[in-house]
XYZ file of C-alpha atoms in Angstrom:
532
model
C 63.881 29.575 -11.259
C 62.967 31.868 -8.528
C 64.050 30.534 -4.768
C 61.833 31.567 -1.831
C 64.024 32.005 1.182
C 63.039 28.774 2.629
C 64.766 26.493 -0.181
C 67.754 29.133 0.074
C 70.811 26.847 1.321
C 73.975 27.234 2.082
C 75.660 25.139 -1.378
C 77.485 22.474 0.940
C 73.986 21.567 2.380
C 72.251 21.709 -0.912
C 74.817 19.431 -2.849
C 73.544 17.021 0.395
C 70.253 16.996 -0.921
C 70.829 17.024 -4.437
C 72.480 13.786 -4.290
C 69.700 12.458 -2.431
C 67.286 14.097 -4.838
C 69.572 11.744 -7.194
C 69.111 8.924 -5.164
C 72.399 9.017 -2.710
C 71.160 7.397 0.553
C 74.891 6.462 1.897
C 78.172 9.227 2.242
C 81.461 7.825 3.223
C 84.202 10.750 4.742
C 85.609 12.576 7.450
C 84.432 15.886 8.623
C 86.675 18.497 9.227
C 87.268 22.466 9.247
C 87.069 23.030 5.666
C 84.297 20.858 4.480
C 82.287 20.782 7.589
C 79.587 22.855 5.472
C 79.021 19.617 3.434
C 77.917 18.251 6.961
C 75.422 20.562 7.263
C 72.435 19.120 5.074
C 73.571 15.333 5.494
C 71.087 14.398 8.514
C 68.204 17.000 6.821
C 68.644 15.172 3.662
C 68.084 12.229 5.295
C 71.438 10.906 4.090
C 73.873 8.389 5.988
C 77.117 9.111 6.671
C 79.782 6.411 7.436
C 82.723 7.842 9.441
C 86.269 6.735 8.477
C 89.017 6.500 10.681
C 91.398 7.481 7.756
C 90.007 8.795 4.248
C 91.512 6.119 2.552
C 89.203 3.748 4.475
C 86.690 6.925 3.363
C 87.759 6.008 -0.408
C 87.718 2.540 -0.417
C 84.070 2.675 1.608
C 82.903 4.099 -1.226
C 84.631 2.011 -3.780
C 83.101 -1.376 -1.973
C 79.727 0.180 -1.854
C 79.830 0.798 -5.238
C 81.011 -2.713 -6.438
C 78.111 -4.324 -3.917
C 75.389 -2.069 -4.887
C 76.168 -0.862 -8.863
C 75.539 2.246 -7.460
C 77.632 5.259 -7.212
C 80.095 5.554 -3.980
C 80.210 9.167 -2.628
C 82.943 9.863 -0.314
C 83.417 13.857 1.582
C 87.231 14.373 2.230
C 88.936 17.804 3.076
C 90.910 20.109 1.231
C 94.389 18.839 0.484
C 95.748 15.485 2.938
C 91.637 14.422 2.590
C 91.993 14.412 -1.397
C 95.403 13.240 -1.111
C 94.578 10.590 1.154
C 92.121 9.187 -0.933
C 94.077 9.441 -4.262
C 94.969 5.842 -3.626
C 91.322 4.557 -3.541
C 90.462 6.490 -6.667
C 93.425 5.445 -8.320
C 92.088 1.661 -7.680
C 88.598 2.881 -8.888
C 89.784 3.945 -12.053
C 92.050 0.966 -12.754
C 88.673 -1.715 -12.288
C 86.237 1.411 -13.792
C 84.024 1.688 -10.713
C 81.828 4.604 -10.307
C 83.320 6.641 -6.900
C 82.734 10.476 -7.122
C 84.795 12.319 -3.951
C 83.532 15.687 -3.576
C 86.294 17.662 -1.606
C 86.731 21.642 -0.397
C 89.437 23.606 -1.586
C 91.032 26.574 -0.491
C 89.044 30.124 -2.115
C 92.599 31.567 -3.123
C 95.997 29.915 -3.889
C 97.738 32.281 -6.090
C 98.797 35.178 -4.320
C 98.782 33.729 -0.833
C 100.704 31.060 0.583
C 101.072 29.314 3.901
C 97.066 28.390 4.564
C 96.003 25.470 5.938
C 95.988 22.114 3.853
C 96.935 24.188 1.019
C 98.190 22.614 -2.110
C 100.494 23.996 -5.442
C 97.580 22.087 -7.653
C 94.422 20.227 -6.275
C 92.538 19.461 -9.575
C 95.774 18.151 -11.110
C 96.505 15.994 -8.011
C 92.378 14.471 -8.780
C 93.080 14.454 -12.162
C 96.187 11.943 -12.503
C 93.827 8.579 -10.769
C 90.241 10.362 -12.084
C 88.761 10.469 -15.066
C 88.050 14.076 -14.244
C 88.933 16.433 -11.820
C 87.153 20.006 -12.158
C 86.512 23.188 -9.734
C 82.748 24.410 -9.368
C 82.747 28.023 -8.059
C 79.332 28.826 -8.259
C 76.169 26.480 -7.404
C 75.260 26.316 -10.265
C 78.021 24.404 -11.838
C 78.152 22.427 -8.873
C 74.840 21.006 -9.360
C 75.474 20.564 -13.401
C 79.043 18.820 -12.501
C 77.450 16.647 -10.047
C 74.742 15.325 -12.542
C 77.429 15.233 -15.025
C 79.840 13.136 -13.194
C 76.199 10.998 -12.341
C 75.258 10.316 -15.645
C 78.395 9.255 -17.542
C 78.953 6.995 -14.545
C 75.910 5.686 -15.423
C 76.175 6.006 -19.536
C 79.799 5.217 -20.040
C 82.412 3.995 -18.701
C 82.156 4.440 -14.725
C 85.362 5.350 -13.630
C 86.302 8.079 -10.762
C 85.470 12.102 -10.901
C 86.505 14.469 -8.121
C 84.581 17.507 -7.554
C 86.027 20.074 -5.766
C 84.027 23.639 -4.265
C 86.010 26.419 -2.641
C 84.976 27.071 1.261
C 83.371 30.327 0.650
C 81.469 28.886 -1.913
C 80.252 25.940 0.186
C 79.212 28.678 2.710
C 77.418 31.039 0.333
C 73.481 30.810 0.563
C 72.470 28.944 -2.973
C 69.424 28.974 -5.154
C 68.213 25.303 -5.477
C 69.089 22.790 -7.662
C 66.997 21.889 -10.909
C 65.121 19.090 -11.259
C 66.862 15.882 -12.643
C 68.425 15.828 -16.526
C 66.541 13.559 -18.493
C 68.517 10.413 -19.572
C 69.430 10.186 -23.376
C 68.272 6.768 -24.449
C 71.509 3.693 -24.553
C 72.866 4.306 -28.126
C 71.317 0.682 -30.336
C 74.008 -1.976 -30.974
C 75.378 -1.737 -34.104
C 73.780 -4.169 -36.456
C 76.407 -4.158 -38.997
C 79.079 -5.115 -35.878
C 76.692 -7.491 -34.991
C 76.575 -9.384 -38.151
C 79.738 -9.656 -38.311
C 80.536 -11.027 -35.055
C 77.505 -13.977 -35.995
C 79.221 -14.708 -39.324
C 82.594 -14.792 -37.464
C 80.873 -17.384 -35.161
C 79.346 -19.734 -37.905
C 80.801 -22.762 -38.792
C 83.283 -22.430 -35.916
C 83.949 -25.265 -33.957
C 86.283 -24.182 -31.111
C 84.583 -20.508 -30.214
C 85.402 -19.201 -26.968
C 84.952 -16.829 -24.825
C 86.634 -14.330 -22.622
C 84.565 -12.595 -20.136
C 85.646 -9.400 -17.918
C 83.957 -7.023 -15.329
C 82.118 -5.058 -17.919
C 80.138 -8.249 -18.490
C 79.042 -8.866 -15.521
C 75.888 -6.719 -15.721
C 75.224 -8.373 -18.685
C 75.903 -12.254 -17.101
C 72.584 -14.214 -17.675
C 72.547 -13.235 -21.510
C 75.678 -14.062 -22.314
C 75.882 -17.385 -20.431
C 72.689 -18.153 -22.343
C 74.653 -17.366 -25.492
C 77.507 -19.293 -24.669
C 75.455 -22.308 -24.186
C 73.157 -21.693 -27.093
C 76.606 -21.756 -29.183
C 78.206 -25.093 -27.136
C 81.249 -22.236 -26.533
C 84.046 -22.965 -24.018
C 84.954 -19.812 -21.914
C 87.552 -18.096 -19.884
C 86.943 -15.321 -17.007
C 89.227 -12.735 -15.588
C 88.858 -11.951 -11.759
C 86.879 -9.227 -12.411
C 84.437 -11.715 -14.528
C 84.396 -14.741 -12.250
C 80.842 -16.106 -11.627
C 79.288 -14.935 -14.781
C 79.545 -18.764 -16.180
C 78.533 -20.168 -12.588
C 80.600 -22.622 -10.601
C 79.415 -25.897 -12.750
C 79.736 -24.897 -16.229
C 81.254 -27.894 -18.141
C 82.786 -25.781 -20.790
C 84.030 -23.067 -18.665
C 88.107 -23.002 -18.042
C 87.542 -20.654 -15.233
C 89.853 -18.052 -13.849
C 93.055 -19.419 -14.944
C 94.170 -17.112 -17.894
C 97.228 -16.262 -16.146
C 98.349 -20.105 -16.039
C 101.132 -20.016 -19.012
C 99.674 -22.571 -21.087
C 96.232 -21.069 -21.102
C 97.601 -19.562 -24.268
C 98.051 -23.251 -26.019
C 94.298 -23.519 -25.365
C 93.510 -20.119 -26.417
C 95.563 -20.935 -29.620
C 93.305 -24.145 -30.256
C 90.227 -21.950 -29.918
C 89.255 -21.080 -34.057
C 87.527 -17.680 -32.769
C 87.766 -15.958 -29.663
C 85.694 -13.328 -28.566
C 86.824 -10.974 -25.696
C 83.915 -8.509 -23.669
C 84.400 -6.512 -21.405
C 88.209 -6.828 -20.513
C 90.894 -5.119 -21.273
C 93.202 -8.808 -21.863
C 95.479 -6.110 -19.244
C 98.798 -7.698 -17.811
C 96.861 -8.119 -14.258
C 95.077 -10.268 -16.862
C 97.021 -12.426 -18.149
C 100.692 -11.960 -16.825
C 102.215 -12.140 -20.230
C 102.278 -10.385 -23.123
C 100.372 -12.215 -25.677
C 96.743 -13.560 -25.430
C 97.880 -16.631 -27.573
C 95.360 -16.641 -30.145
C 95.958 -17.596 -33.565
C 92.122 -16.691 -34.824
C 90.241 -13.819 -35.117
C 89.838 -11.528 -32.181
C 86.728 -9.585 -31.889
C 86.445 -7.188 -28.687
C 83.426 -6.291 -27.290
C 83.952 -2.769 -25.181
C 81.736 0.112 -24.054
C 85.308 2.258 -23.923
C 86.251 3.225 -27.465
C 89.693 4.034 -26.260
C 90.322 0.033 -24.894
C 89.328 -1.052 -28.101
C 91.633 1.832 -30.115
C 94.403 -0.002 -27.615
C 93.655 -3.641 -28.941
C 96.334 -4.860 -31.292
C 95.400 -7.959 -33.408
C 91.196 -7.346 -33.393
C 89.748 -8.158 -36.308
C 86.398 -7.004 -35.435
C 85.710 -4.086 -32.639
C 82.233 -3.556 -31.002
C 81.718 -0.537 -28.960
C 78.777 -1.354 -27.187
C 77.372 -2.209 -23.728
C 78.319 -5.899 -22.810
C 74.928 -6.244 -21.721
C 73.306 -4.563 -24.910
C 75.172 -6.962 -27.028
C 74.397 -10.195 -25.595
C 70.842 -9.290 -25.408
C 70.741 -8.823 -28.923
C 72.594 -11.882 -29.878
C 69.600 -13.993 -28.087
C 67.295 -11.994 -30.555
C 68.890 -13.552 -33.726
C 69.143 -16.845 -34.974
C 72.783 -17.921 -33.421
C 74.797 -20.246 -35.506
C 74.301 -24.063 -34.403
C 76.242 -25.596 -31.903
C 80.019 -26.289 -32.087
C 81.291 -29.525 -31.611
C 84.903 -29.310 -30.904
C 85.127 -28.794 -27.121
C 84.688 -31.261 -24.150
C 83.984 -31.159 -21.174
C 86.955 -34.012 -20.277
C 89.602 -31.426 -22.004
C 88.139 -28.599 -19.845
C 87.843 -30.659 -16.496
C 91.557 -31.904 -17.292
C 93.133 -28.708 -18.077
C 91.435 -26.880 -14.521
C 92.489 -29.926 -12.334
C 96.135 -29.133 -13.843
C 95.929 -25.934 -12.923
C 94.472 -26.053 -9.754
C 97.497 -28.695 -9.075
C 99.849 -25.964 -10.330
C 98.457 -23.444 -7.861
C 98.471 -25.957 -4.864
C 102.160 -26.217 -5.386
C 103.450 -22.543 -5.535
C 101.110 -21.396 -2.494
C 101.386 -24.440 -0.711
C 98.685 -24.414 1.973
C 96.239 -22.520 0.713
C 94.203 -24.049 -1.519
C 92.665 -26.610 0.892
C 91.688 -23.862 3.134
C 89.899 -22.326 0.274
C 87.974 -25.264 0.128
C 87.127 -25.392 3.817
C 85.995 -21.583 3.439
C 83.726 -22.044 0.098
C 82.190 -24.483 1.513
C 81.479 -22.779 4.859
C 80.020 -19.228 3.509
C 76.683 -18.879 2.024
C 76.019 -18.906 -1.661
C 75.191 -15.216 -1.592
C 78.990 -14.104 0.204
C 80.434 -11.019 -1.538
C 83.629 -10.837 -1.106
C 86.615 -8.542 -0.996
C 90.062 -9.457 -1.021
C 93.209 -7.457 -0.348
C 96.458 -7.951 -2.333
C 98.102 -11.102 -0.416
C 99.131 -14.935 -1.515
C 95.884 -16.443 -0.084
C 93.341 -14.074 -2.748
C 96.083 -14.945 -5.610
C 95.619 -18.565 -5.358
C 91.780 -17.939 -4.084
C 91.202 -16.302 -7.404
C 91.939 -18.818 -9.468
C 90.661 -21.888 -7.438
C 88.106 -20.515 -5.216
C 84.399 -21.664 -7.237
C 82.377 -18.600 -7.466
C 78.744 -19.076 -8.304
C 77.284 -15.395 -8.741
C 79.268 -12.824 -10.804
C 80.146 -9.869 -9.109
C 80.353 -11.415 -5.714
C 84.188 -11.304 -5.747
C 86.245 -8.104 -5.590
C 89.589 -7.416 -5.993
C 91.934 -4.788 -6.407
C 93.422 -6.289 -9.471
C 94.625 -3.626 -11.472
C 96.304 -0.684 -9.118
C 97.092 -3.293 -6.682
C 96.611 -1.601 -3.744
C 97.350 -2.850 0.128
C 94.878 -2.175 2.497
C 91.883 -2.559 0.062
C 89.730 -5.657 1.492
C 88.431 -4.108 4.744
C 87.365 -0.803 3.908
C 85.440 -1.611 0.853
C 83.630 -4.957 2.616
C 82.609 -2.366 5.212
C 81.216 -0.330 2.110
C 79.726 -3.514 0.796
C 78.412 -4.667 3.560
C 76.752 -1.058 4.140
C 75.235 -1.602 0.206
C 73.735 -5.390 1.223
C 72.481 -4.879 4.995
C 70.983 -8.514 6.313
C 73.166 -10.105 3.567
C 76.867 -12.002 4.259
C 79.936 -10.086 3.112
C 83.345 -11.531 3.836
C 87.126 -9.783 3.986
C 90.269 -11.354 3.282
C 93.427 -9.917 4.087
C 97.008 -10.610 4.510
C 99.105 -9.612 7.695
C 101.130 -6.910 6.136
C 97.887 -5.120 3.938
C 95.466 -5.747 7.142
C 98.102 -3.280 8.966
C 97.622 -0.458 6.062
C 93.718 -0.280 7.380
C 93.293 -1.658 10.669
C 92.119 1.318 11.561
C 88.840 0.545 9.632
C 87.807 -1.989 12.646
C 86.682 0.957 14.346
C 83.849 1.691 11.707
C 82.818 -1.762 11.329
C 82.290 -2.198 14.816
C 80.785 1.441 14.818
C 78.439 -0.246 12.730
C 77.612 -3.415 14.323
C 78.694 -5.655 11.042
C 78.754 -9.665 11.303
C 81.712 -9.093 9.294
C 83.552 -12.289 9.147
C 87.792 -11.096 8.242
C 89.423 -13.700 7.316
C 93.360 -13.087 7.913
C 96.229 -14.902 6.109
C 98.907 -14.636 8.481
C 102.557 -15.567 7.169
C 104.351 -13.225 9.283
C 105.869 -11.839 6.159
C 105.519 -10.593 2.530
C 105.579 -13.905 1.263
C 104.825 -12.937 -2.686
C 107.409 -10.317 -2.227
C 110.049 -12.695 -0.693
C 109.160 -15.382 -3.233
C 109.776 -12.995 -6.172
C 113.209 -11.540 -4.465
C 114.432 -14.836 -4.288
C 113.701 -16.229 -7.661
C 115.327 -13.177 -9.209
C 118.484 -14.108 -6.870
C 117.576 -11.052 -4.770
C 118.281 -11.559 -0.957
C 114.903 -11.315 0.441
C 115.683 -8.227 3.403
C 113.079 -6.105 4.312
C 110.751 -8.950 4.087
C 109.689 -9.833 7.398
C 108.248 -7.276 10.030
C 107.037 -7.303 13.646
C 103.286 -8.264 13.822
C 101.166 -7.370 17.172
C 98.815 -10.027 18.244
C 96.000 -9.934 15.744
C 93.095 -11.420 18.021
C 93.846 -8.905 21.121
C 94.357 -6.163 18.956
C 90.537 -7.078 17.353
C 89.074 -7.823 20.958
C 90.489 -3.744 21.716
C 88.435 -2.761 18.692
C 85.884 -4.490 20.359
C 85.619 -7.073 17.571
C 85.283 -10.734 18.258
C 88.516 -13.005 17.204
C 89.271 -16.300 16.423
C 91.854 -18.601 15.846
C 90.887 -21.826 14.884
C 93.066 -25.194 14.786
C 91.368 -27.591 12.121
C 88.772 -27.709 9.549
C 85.757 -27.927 11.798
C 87.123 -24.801 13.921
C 87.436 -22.815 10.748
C 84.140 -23.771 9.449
C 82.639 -22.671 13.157
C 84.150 -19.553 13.504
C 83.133 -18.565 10.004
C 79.312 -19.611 10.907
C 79.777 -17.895 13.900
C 80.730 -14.641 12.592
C 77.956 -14.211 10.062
C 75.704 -14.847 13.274
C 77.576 -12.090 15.706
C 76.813 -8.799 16.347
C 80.275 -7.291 15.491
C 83.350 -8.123 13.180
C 85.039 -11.263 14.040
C 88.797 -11.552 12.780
C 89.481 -15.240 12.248
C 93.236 -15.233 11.882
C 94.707 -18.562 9.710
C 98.750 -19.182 9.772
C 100.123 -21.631 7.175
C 99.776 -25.040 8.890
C 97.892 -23.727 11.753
C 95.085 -26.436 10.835
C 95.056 -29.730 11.258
């Protein structure tokens, strides 16, 4: 393709509008010496740009945005502390496979010089241990074919993290322009064969259930239409919560990680797992509990390579499947689950729950009853999410997101700013504890940047409670627990945020109206006992 001199770009503006070209509308990152060329075609591409304080906030931005919008999260970070900075974002974007592809600058020589600035012994290997790729482009035009590479398996396969990294002289190098977009190979059919046999695994069953992860999610209105059709109970990691809805009678919820889950998974006389891994962060044991066959349902061939005890694998889209399940004639309905067994066994565990986080679970009830129906929210790595994921009714899959597998601090701000950036006019909701707030605070800065009606919701127990509780039921003295906290609400109001701190039920429910309705973040800080 011959350029005129009027689409000649410098490469860090052009990758600007090739990922608009490709649909980009929103960049999360920091500017700074070495990638400032990036900056260049942002504004011309008509491209917005969310400025981090930190580019971990940068990182999880993009994760959030991701998650709200099924989208791809783009975040611009600098050559060596930017990529390093946001290795702990990526790393929690690979863990729960969402699609976040950093695009960094990196020094144009490293082997015979030493002593530059931000320079590193091994940038792509740093990407490459929380990516699923990490690669060099130093020329434009494998920039532009690793950028709709990284795009379409995203898209295609499973979407995990890629980091793209361009040299600076490279960046600031006039480039030809990019080609048009790569056609998109039609979604490989679902196996018949596999299919057949996971029908004639389901006939004449009359205890088949199922287990449904994040990868079903996209998928969640066929499959709860099979799951009726079939009279099925079900189970839901956190990652899957919603797909059944709130009211499903046969639905056991979120509570696979209560120990004797795995007497009712034992009962079941099939069980059929899509889109989860059945991971530890799962489960919290090492055995699902099943007795029957196991058939996995997985669009990574390596998860299901990694599945002891399947009798049957499908490698397919979740969504693929379950759409061609409603197409055949599905077995009649079973008979051997009801609802009385599944309400019994969730009011035991939502008992259980009460009494290890004591506290908590009747302000979870306050809260779902106080945000809309369409609240996404985030939630941070702290005792109030732990017990909120299992008890907290959520009525619309993918409207709860959690950093469940890395485990991260310092995730649930960040990426509600990102999600709230993917869902503008739409209520998006953070909840933190005291000690992870502290990892991001920073973030405030954006959000009020931003103008977000950003309701954060923080757990205050002056302490790392989990960590304390776990110290002392391993007969561990519990030091290092317990740390100084600043006053939450004044440091907010020198954000410029709103705060709150309400005293009973009514308060909470007020402040939490309140905040949707406001003009700027409002942290609504809740202390165990605080309400009345």
């Amino acid at each position: 393709m011959t350029a005129s001199t009027a689409e000649r770009r410098p490469l860090g503006a052009q990758i600007s509008h090739l990922l608009r070209a490709r649909g980009v509308d929103t960049i999360f990152g920091i500017p700074g010496v070495h990638n400032q060329e990036m900056y260049r075609g942002i504004e011309e591409a008509g491209i917005t740009h969310v400025l981090a304080r930190h580019e971990q906030g940068a990182g999880f931005m993009a994760d959030g945005y991701a998650r709200a919008s099924g989208k791809p999260g783009i975040a611009y970070v600098i050559t060596g502390p930017g990529l390093c900075n946001t290795m702990t974002p990526l790393g929690q974007a690979y863990s729960d496979s969402v699609p976040v592809l950093a695009i960094s600058s990196c020094l144009d020589e490293t082997a015979a010089t030493r002593g530059q600035l931000h320079q590193m012994r091994d940038q792509v290997g740093a990407g490459a241990t929380v990516c699923e790729w990490s690669l060099e482009a130093r020329d434009a035009v494998s920039a532009y074919a690793l950028i709709d590479r990284a795009l379409d398996e995203m898209r295609c396969g499973r979407p995990r993290p890629r980091h793209l990294q361009v040299p600076i002289g490279t960046l600031q190098a006039e480039a030809q322009p990019f080609p048009a977009a790569p056609s998109v190979a039609p979604a490989r059919p679902v196996d018949a064969a596999a299919l057949d046999r996971l029908v004639a695994a389901l006939e004449g069953a009359r205890r088949p259930l199922f287990i449904l992860g994040g990868g079903a999610v996209a998928g969640a209105d066929a499959w709860r239409q099979v799951i009726r059709r079939l009279n099925a109970a079900s189970f839901t990691t956190y990652a899957g919560r919603g797909i059944m809805g709130a009211d499903a009678p046969l639905d056991f919820g979120s509570y696979l990680a209560r120990p004797d889950s795995a007497g009712v998974i034992a009962s079941a006389d099939v069980v059929v797992a899509v889109g989860t891994e059945l991971a530890e962060v799962d489960l919290w044991r090492r055995e699902l509990g099943h007795t029957a066959p196991l058939i996995r349902v997985d669009v990574d061939p390596a998860q299901l390579a990694a599945a002891p005890g399947t009798a049957t694998a499908i490698q397919a889209d979740a969504a693929a499947v379950a759409e061609a399940l409603l197409q055949r004639a599905l077995p009649a309905p079973a008979d051997g689950w009801s609802a009385q067994e599944v309400a019994a066994a969730r009011m035991r565990w939502r008992a259980a729950v009460d009494t290890e986080r004591p506290g908590i679970v009747p302000v979870c009830d306050v809260l779902a009853e106080a945000v809309p129906e369409d609240t996404m929210i985030f939630s941070d790595m702290t005792q109030f999410a732990y017990a909120a994921n299992e008890v907290w009714p959520v009525s619309r899959p993918g409207h709860w997101h959690h950093p469940c597998g890395f485990g991260t601090l310092g995730y649930a701000l960040p990426a509600a700013i990102g999600g709230a950036v993917a869902r503008p006019g739409r209520p998006t909701l953070a909840i933190a504890g005291d000690y992870g707030f502290q990892y991001t605070v920073q973030e405030m800065g954006t959000a009020v940047e931003l103008g977000l009606p950003l309701p954060i919701l923080l757990w205050d127990n002056t302490k790392l409670g989990e960590i304390e509780d776990s110290m002392v039921g391993a007969q561990i003295a519990p030091n290092a627990v317990v740390a100084h906290n600043p006053d939450f609400a004044a440091l907010a109001r020198a954000y410029g945020a709103r705060a709150e701190t309400p005293r009973d039920a009514d308060a909470l429910r007020a402040a939490v109206s309140g905040a949707f309705a406001a003009d700027r973040p409002t942290l609504i800080r809740v202390a165990p006992g605080q309400l009345a």
